[in-house]
Coordinates of N, CA and C in Angstrom, one line a residue:
X5 N -8.0 16.3 -5.9 CA -7.3 15.6 -4.9 C -7.3 14.1 -5.2
X6 N -8.4 13.5 -5.7 CA -8.4 12.1 -5.9 C -7.5 11.7 -7.0
X7 N -7.4 12.6 -8.1 CA -6.5 12.2 -9.2 C -5.0 12.2 -8.7
X8 N -4.7 13.1 -7.8 CA -3.3 13.1 -7.2 C -3.1 11.8 -6.3
X9 N -4.2 11.3 -5.7 CA -4.1 10.1 -4.9 C -3.8 8.9 -5.7
X10 N -4.2 8.9 -7.0 CA -3.9 7.7 -7.9 C -2.4 7.5 -8.1
X11 N -1.6 8.5 -8.0 CA -0.2 8.4 -8.2 C 0.6 8.0 -6.9
X12 N -0.2 8.0 -5.8 CA 0.5 7.6 -4.5 C 0.5 6.1 -4.3
X13 N 1.6 5.6 -3.8 CA 1.6 4.1 -3.5 C 0.9 3.8 -2.2
X14 N 0.5 2.5 -2.1 CA -0.1 2.0 -0.9 C 1.1 1.8 0.1
X15 N 0.8 2.0 1.4 CA 1.8 1.8 2.4 C 1.2 0.9 3.5
X16 N 2.0 -0.1 4.0 CA 1.5 -1.0 5.0 C 1.8 -0.3 6.4
X17 N 0.8 -0.1 7.2 CA 1.0 0.6 8.5 C 0.2 -0.2 9.5
X18 N 0.8 -0.3 10.7 CA 0.2 -0.9 11.9 C -0.3 0.1 12.9
X19 N -1.5 0.0 13.3 CA -2.0 0.8 14.4 C -2.4 -0.1 15.5
X20 N -1.6 -0.2 16.5 CA -1.9 -1.2 17.6 C -1.6 -2.6 17.0
X21 N -2.6 -3.5 17.2 CA -2.4 -4.8 16.7 C -2.9 -5.0 15.3
X22 N -3.5 -4.0 14.7 CA -4.1 -4.1 13.4 C -3.3 -3.5 12.3
X23 N -3.2 -4.3 11.1 CA -2.5 -3.8 10.0 C -3.4 -3.2 8.9
X24 N -3.0 -2.2 8.3 CA -3.8 -1.5 7.3 C -2.9 -1.1 6.1
X25 N -3.6 -1.0 5.0 CA -3.0 -0.3 3.8 C -3.5 1.1 3.7
X26 N -2.6 2.0 3.6 CA -2.9 3.5 3.6 C -2.3 4.2 2.4
X27 N -3.0 5.1 1.9 CA -2.5 6.1 0.9 C -3.1 7.4 1.2
X28 N -2.4 8.5 0.9 CA -2.9 9.9 1.2 C -2.3 10.9 0.3
X29 N -3.0 12.0 0.1 CA -2.5 13.1 -0.7 C -2.9 14.4 0.0
X30 N -2.0 15.3 0.3 CA -2.2 16.5 1.0 C -1.9 17.7 0.0
X31 N -2.7 18.7 0.0 CA -2.5 19.9 -0.7 C -2.8 21.1 0.2
X32 N -2.5 22.3 -0.2 CA -2.8 23.5 0.6 C -4.3 23.7 0.8
X33 N -5.1 23.0 -0.1 CA -6.5 23.2 -0.1 C -7.3 22.1 0.5
X34 N -6.6 21.1 1.0 CA -7.3 20.0 1.7 C -6.5 18.7 1.5
X35 N -7.1 17.6 1.9 CA -6.5 16.3 1.8 C -7.5 15.2 1.4
X36 N -6.9 14.0 1.0 CA -7.7 12.8 0.9 C -6.9 11.7 1.4
X37 N -7.6 10.8 2.1 CA -7.0 9.6 2.8 C -7.8 8.4 2.5
X38 N -7.1 7.3 2.1 CA -7.7 6.0 1.8 C -7.1 5.0 2.7
X39 N -7.9 4.2 3.3 CA -7.3 3.2 4.2 C -8.1 1.9 4.2
X40 N -7.4 0.7 4.2 CA -8.1 -0.6 4.0 C -7.4 -1.6 4.9
X41 N -8.3 -2.5 5.5 CA -7.8 -3.7 6.2 C -7.9 -4.9 5.3
X42 N -8.2 -4.7 4.0 CA -8.4 -5.8 3.0 C -9.8 -6.5 3.2
X43 N -10.5 -6.0 4.2 CA -11.9 -6.5 4.3 C -12.9 -5.3 3.9
X44 N -12.5 -4.1 4.4 CA -13.2 -2.9 4.1 C -12.3 -1.8 3.6
X45 N -12.8 -0.8 3.0 CA -12.1 0.3 2.5 C -12.8 1.6 3.0
X46 N -12.1 2.5 3.7 CA -12.6 3.7 4.1 C -11.9 4.9 3.5
X47 N -12.5 6.0 3.5 CA -11.8 7.2 3.0 C -12.3 8.5 3.7
X48 N -11.5 9.5 3.6 CA -12.0 10.9 4.0 C -11.4 11.9 3.0
X49 N -12.2 12.8 2.6 CA -11.7 14.0 1.9 C -12.2 15.2 2.6
X50 N -11.3 16.1 2.8 CA -11.6 17.3 3.6 C -11.0 18.6 2.9
X51 N -11.8 19.6 2.7 CA -11.3 20.8 2.1 C -10.8 21.7 3.2
X52 N -10.3 22.9 2.8 CA -9.7 23.8 3.7 C -10.7 24.2 4.8
X53 N -11.9 24.5 4.5 CA -12.9 24.9 5.5 C -13.2 23.9 6.5
X54 N -13.3 22.6 6.1 CA -13.6 21.5 7.0 C -12.4 21.3 7.9
X55 N -11.2 21.5 7.4 CA -9.9 21.4 8.2 C -9.9 22.5 9.2
X56 N -10.3 23.7 8.8 CA -10.2 24.9 9.7 C -11.2 24.7 10.9
X57 N -12.4 24.2 10.6 CA -13.4 24.0 11.6 C -13.0 22.9 12.6
X58 N -12.6 21.8 12.1 CA -12.2 20.7 13.0 C -11.0 21.0 13.8
X59 N -10.0 21.8 13.2 CA -8.8 22.2 13.9 C -9.2 23.1 15.1
X60 N -10.2 24.0 14.9 CA -10.6 24.8 16.0 C -11.3 24.0 17.1
X61 N -12.0 23.0 16.7 CA -12.7 22.2 17.7 C -11.7 21.4 18.6
X62 N -10.7 20.8 17.9 CA -9.7 19.9 18.6 C -8.5 20.6 19.2
X63 N -8.2 21.8 18.7 CA -7.0 22.6 19.2 C -7.4 24.0 19.6
X64 N -8.0 24.1 20.7 CA -8.5 25.5 21.1 C -7.4 26.5 21.4
X65 N -6.3 26.0 21.8 CA -5.2 26.9 22.1 C -4.3 27.2 20.9
X66 N -4.6 26.6 19.8 CA -3.7 26.7 18.7 C -4.3 27.6 17.6
X67 N -3.5 28.6 17.2 CA -3.9 29.5 16.2 C -2.9 29.5 15.0
X68 N -3.4 28.9 13.9 CA -2.5 28.7 12.8 C -3.3 28.8 11.5
X69 N -2.7 29.3 10.4 CA -3.4 29.3 9.1 C -3.6 27.9 8.6
X70 N -4.8 27.7 8.0 CA -5.2 26.3 7.6 C -4.1 25.7 6.6
X71 N -3.5 26.5 5.8 CA -2.5 25.9 4.9 C -1.3 25.4 5.7
X72 N -0.9 26.1 6.7 CA 0.2 25.7 7.6 C -0.2 24.4 8.4
X73 N -1.4 24.4 8.8 CA -1.9 23.2 9.5 C -1.9 22.0 8.6
X74 N -2.4 22.1 7.4 CA -2.3 21.0 6.4 C -0.9 20.6 6.1
X75 N 0.0 21.6 6.0 CA 1.4 21.3 5.8 C 2.0 20.4 6.9
X76 N 1.6 20.8 8.2 CA 2.0 20.0 9.4 C 1.4 18.6 9.3
X77 N 0.2 18.5 9.0 CA -0.5 17.2 8.9 C 0.3 16.3 7.9
X78 N 0.6 16.9 6.7 CA 1.3 16.1 5.7 C 2.7 15.7 6.3
X79 N 3.4 16.5 7.0 CA 4.7 16.2 7.5 C 4.6 15.2 8.7
X80 N 3.5 15.0 9.2 CA 3.3 13.9 10.2 C 2.8 12.6 9.6
X81 N 2.0 12.6 8.6 CA 1.4 11.4 8.0 C 2.4 10.8 7.0
X82 N 3.0 11.6 6.2 CA 3.9 11.0 5.1 C 5.1 10.2 5.6
X83 N 5.8 10.7 6.7 CA 6.8 9.8 7.2 C 6.3 8.5 7.7
X84 N 5.1 8.5 8.3 CA 4.5 7.3 8.8 C 4.3 6.3 7.6
X85 N 3.8 6.8 6.5 CA 3.6 6.0 5.3 C 5.0 5.5 4.7
X86 N 6.0 6.3 4.9 CA 7.4 5.9 4.4 C 8.1 5.0 5.4
X87 N 7.4 4.6 6.5 CA 8.0 3.7 7.5 C 8.9 4.3 8.5
X88 N 8.9 5.7 8.6 CA 9.7 6.4 9.5 C 8.9 6.9 10.7
X89 N 9.1 6.2 11.8 CA 8.3 6.4 13.0 C 8.8 7.6 13.8
X90 N 8.0 8.5 14.2 CA 8.4 9.7 15.0 C 7.8 9.4 16.4
X91 N 8.8 9.3 17.4 CA 8.4 9.0 18.8 C 7.5 10.1 19.4
X92 N 7.6 11.3 18.9 CA 6.9 12.4 19.4 C 5.4 12.5 18.9
X93 N 5.1 11.6 17.9 CA 3.8 11.6 17.3 C 3.2 10.2 17.5
X94 N 1.9 10.2 17.9 CA 1.2 8.9 18.1 C 0.0 8.8 17.3
X95 N -0.3 7.6 16.8 CA -1.5 7.4 16.0 C -2.3 6.2 16.7
X96 N -3.6 6.4 16.7 CA -4.5 5.3 17.2 C -5.7 5.2 16.3
X97 N -6.2 4.0 16.2 CA -7.3 3.7 15.2 C -8.4 3.0 15.8
X98 N -9.6 3.4 15.6 CA -10.8 2.7 16.0 C -11.8 2.6 14.8
X99 N -12.2 1.4 14.6 CA -13.1 1.2 13.4 C -14.2 0.2 13.6
X100 N -15.2 0.4 12.9 CA -16.3 -0.6 12.8 C -16.6 -0.8 11.3
X101 N -17.6 -1.6 11.0 CA -17.9 -1.9 9.6 C -18.4 -0.6 8.9
X102 N -18.9 0.4 9.7 CA -19.5 1.6 9.1 C -18.5 2.7 9.0
X103 N -17.6 2.9 10.0 CA -16.7 4.0 9.9 C -15.4 3.7 10.6
X104 N -14.4 4.6 10.4 CA -13.1 4.4 11.0 C -12.6 5.8 11.4
X105 N -12.0 5.9 12.6 CA -11.5 7.1 13.0 C -10.0 6.9 13.4
X106 N -9.2 7.7 12.8 CA -7.7 7.7 13.0 C -7.4 8.9 13.8
X107 N -6.9 8.7 15.0 CA -6.5 9.8 15.9 C -5.0 10.0 15.9
X108 N -4.7 11.3 15.7 CA -3.3 11.7 15.7 C -3.0 12.7 16.9
X109 N -1.9 12.5 17.5 CA -1.5 13.4 18.6 C 0.0 13.7 18.4
X110 N 0.3 15.0 18.3 CA 1.7 15.5 18.1 C 1.8 16.9 18.8
X111 N 2.7 17.7 18.2 CA 2.8 19.1 18.7 C 3.1 20.0 17.5
X112 N 2.8 21.3 17.8 CA 3.1 22.3 16.8 C 3.5 23.6 17.5
X113 N 4.7 24.0 17.3 CA 5.3 25.2 18.0 C 5.2 25.1 19.5
X114 N 5.4 23.9 20.0 CA 5.4 23.7 21.4 C 4.1 23.5 22.1
X115 N 3.0 23.5 21.3 CA 1.7 23.3 21.8 C 1.2 21.9 21.3
X116 N 0.4 21.2 22.1 CA -0.2 19.9 21.6 C -1.1 20.1 20.4
X117 N -0.9 19.2 19.5 CA -1.7 19.2 18.2 C -2.5 17.9 18.2
X118 N -3.8 18.0 18.0 CA -4.7 16.8 17.8 C -5.4 16.8 16.5
X119 N -5.6 15.7 15.9 CA -6.4 15.6 14.7 C -7.0 14.2 14.6
X120 N -8.3 14.2 14.1 CA -9.0 13.0 13.9 C -9.4 13.0 12.4
X121 N -9.0 11.9 11.8 CA -9.5 11.6 10.4 C -10.8 10.8 10.5
X122 N -11.9 11.4 10.0 CA -13.2 10.7 10.1 C -13.5 10.0 8.8
X123 N -13.3 8.7 8.7 CA -13.4 8.0 7.4 C -14.7 7.2 7.4
X124 N -15.3 7.2 6.2 CA -16.5 6.5 6.0 C -16.2 5.4 4.9
X125 N -17.1 4.5 4.7 CA -16.9 3.5 3.6 C -16.7 4.1 2.2
X126 N -15.7 3.7 1.5 CA -15.4 4.2 0.2 C -16.4 3.7 -0.8
X127 N -16.8 4.5 -1.7 CA -17.7 4.0 -2.8 C -17.1 3.0 -3.7
X128 N -17.9 2.2 -4.3 CA -17.4 1.1 -5.1 C -16.5 1.6 -6.2
X129 N -16.8 2.7 -6.9 CA -16.0 3.1 -8.0 C -14.6 3.6 -7.5
X130 N -14.5 4.1 -6.3 CA -13.2 4.5 -5.7 C -12.4 3.3 -5.4
X131 N -13.0 2.3 -4.8 CA -12.3 1.0 -4.5 C -11.8 0.4 -5.8
X132 N -12.6 0.4 -6.8 CA -12.2 -0.1 -8.1 C -11.0 0.6 -8.6
X133 N -11.0 2.0 -8.6 CA -9.9 2.8 -9.2 C -8.6 2.6 -8.4
X134 N -8.7 2.5 -7.1 CA -7.5 2.6 -6.3 C -7.0 1.2 -5.9
X135 N -7.8 0.2 -5.9 CA -7.4 -1.1 -5.3 C -7.6 -2.2 -6.3
X136 N -8.9 -2.4 -6.8 CA -9.2 -3.6 -7.6 C -8.5 -3.5 -9.0
X137 N -8.6 -2.5 -9.7 CA -8.0 -2.4 -11.1 C -6.5 -2.5 -11.0
X138 N -5.8 -1.7 -10.1 CA -4.4 -1.8 -10.1 C -3.9 -3.2 -9.7
X139 N -4.6 -3.9 -8.8 CA -4.3 -5.3 -8.4 C -4.4 -6.2 -9.6
X140 N -5.5 -6.1 -10.4 CA -5.7 -7.0 -11.5 C -4.7 -6.7 -12.6
X141 N -4.3 -5.4 -12.8 CA -3.3 -5.1 -13.8 C -2.0 -5.7 -13.4
X142 N -1.6 -5.6 -12.1 CA -0.4 -6.2 -11.6 C -0.4 -7.7 -11.7
X143 N -1.5 -8.3 -11.4 CA -1.6 -9.8 -11.5 C -1.4 -10.2 -13.0
X144 N -2.0 -9.5 -13.9 CA -1.8 -9.9 -15.3 C -0.4 -9.7 -15.8
X145 N 0.2 -8.6 -15.3 CA 1.6 -8.4 -15.6 C 2.5 -9.5 -15.1
X146 N 2.3 -9.9 -13.8 CA 3.1 -11.0 -13.2 C 2.8 -12.3 -13.9
X147 N 1.6 -12.6 -14.3 CA 1.3 -13.8 -15.1 C 2.1 -13.8 -16.4
X148 N 2.1 -12.7 -17.1 CA 2.9 -12.6 -18.3 C 4.4 -12.8 -18.1
X149 N 4.9 -12.2 -17.0 CA 6.3 -12.3 -16.7 C 6.6 -13.8 -16.3
X150 N 5.7 -14.5 -15.6 CA 6.0 -15.9 -15.3 C 6.0 -16.7 -16.5
X151 N 5.1 -16.4 -17.5 CA 5.0 -17.2 -18.7 C 6.3 -17.0 -19.5
X152 N 6.8 -15.7 -19.6 CA 8.1 -15.4 -20.3 C 9.2 -16.2 -19.6
X153 N 9.3 -16.2 -18.3 CA 10.4 -16.9 -17.6 C 10.3 -18.4 -17.8
X154 N 9.1 -18.9 -17.8 CA 8.9 -20.3 -18.0 C 9.4 -20.7 -19.4
X155 N 9.0 -19.9 -20.4 CA 9.5 -20.2 -21.8 C 11.0 -20.1 -21.9
X156 N 11.6 -19.2 -21.2 CA 13.1 -19.0 -21.2 C 13.8 -20.2 -20.5
X157 N 13.2 -20.7 -19.4 CA 13.8 -21.9 -18.7 C 13.7 -23.1 -19.6
X158 N 12.6 -23.3 -20.3 CA 12.4 -24.4 -21.3 C 13.5 -24.3 -22.4
X159 N 13.7 -23.1 -22.9 CA 14.7 -22.9 -23.9 C 16.1 -23.2 -23.4
X160 N 16.4 -22.8 -22.2 CA 17.7 -23.0 -21.6 C 17.9 -24.5 -21.4
X161 N 16.9 -25.2 -20.9 CA 17.0 -26.7 -20.8 C 17.3 -27.4 -22.1
X162 N 16.7 -26.9 -23.2 CA 16.9 -27.5 -24.5 C 18.4 -27.2 -24.9
X163 N 18.8 -26.0 -24.6 CA 20.2 -25.6 -25.0 C 21.2 -26.4 -24.2
X164 N 21.0 -26.6 -22.9 CA 21.9 -27.5 -22.1 C 21.9 -28.9 -22.6
X165 N 20.7 -29.4 -22.9 CA 20.6 -30.8 -23.4 C 21.4 -30.9 -24.7
X166 N 21.4 -29.9 -25.6 CA 22.1 -29.9 -26.8 C 23.6 -30.0 -26.6
X167 N 24.1 -29.2 -25.6 CA 25.5 -29.2 -25.2 C 25.9 -30.6 -24.7
X168 N 25.0 -31.3 -23.9 CA 25.3 -32.6 -23.3 C 25.4 -33.6 -24.5
X169 N 24.5 -33.5 -25.4 CA 24.5 -34.5 -26.5 C 25.7 -34.3 -27.4
X170 N 26.3 -33.1 -27.3 CA 27.5 -32.8 -28.1 C 28.8 -33.2 -27.4
X171 N 28.6 -33.7 -26.1 CA 29.8 -34.2 -25.4 C 30.3 -33.3 -24.3
X172 N 29.6 -32.1 -24.2 CA 30.1 -31.1 -23.1 C 29.8 -31.7 -21.8
X173 N 30.7 -31.4 -20.8 CA 30.5 -31.8 -19.4 C 30.7 -30.6 -18.5
X174 N 30.1 -30.6 -17.3 CA 30.3 -29.6 -16.3 C 31.6 -29.7 -15.7
X175 N 32.3 -28.5 -15.5 CA 33.5 -28.6 -14.7 C 33.3 -28.7 -13.2
X176 N 32.1 -28.3 -12.8 CA 31.8 -28.4 -11.4 C 30.4 -29.0 -11.3
X177 N 30.4 -30.2 -10.7 CA 29.1 -31.0 -10.6 C 28.0 -30.3 -9.8
X178 N 28.4 -29.5 -8.8 CA 27.4 -28.8 -8.0 C 26.5 -27.9 -8.8
X179 N 26.9 -27.5 -10.0 CA 26.2 -26.6 -10.8 C 25.1 -27.3 -11.6
X180 N 25.0 -28.7 -11.5 CA 24.1 -29.4 -12.3 C 22.7 -29.2 -11.8
X181 N 21.7 -29.0 -12.7 CA 20.3 -28.7 -12.3 C 19.4 -29.7 -13.0
X182 N 18.3 -30.0 -12.4 CA 17.3 -30.8 -13.0 C 16.5 -30.0 -14.0
X183 N 16.0 -30.7 -15.1 CA 15.2 -30.0 -16.1 C 14.0 -29.4 -15.5
X184 N 13.6 -28.3 -16.0 CA 12.4 -27.5 -15.4 C 11.1 -28.3 -15.8
X185 N 10.3 -28.5 -14.7 CA 9.0 -29.2 -14.9 C 7.9 -28.2 -14.8
X186 N 7.4 -27.8 -15.9 CA 6.4 -26.7 -15.9 C 5.2 -27.1 -15.1
X187 N 4.6 -28.3 -15.3 CA 3.4 -28.7 -14.6 C 3.6 -28.8 -13.1
X188 N 4.8 -29.3 -12.7 CA 5.1 -29.4 -11.3 C 5.2 -28.1 -10.6
X189 N 5.9 -27.2 -11.4 CA 6.1 -25.8 -10.8 C 4.7 -25.1 -10.6
X190 N 3.8 -25.3 -11.6 CA 2.5 -24.6 -11.5 C 1.7 -25.2 -10.3
X191 N 1.8 -26.6 -10.1 CA 1.0 -27.2 -9.0 C 1.6 -26.7 -7.7
X192 N 2.9 -26.7 -7.5 CA 3.5 -26.2 -6.3 C 3.1 -24.8 -6.0
X193 N 3.1 -23.9 -7.1 CA 2.8 -22.5 -6.9 C 1.4 -22.3 -6.4
X194 N 0.4 -23.1 -7.0 CA -1.0 -23.0 -6.6 C -1.2 -23.4 -5.2
X195 N -0.4 -24.5 -4.8 CA -0.5 -25.0 -3.5 C 0.0 -24.0 -2.4
X196 N 1.1 -23.3 -2.8 CA 1.6 -22.3 -1.9 C 0.7 -21.1 -1.7
X197 N 0.1 -20.7 -2.8 CA -0.9 -19.6 -2.8 C -2.1 -20.0 -1.9
X198 N -2.6 -21.2 -2.0 CA -3.7 -21.6 -1.3 C -3.4 -21.7 0.2
X199 N -2.2 -22.2 0.6 CA -1.8 -22.3 2.0 C -1.6 -21.0 2.6
X200 N -1.1 -20.0 1.9 CA -0.8 -18.7 2.4 C -2.1 -17.9 2.6
X201 N -3.1 -18.2 1.8 CA -4.4 -17.5 1.9 C -5.3 -18.1 3.0
X202 N -5.0 -19.3 3.4 CA -5.9 -20.0 4.4 C -5.4 -19.6 5.8

């Protein structure tokens, strides 16, 4: 289950006034859910037997095979992660530093359906695999891309200056640009990052 979770993207989801990053993977044999408020990371993994037991506790009037129940859970959670809100389904979240409980209320075959995701703090190696390492890789890729674009802008400025020295002029003055200032760009970028983080 966790290996399949690695291929799932993070989704930004709001529960009440709180924003979270969430990813999940559902199979006929169970599910795994990872959720973070960027201060803490919680997770739950449940196999078919755990789902069957909790389903019986929460849904005494509902009789359904565990694989069908898991399929229904997936059909309720995945649209939420895709930004598609279902007015017939509600989610609420209660969390502390030690645990997080995500409550779901919907229906199945005309009967009310309830589910609680019982999440505990994710271990450090899981946080590293799913959050830290992907973020560092993305940061490095973006740094490389910025460096490539910076070099291209410097080359373009040199090309434009060569045209000007050869006597070329712009047909439309509004297209004129100032030469790219690498140091000024980096200073402004760092200042913007600091202000958005504060």
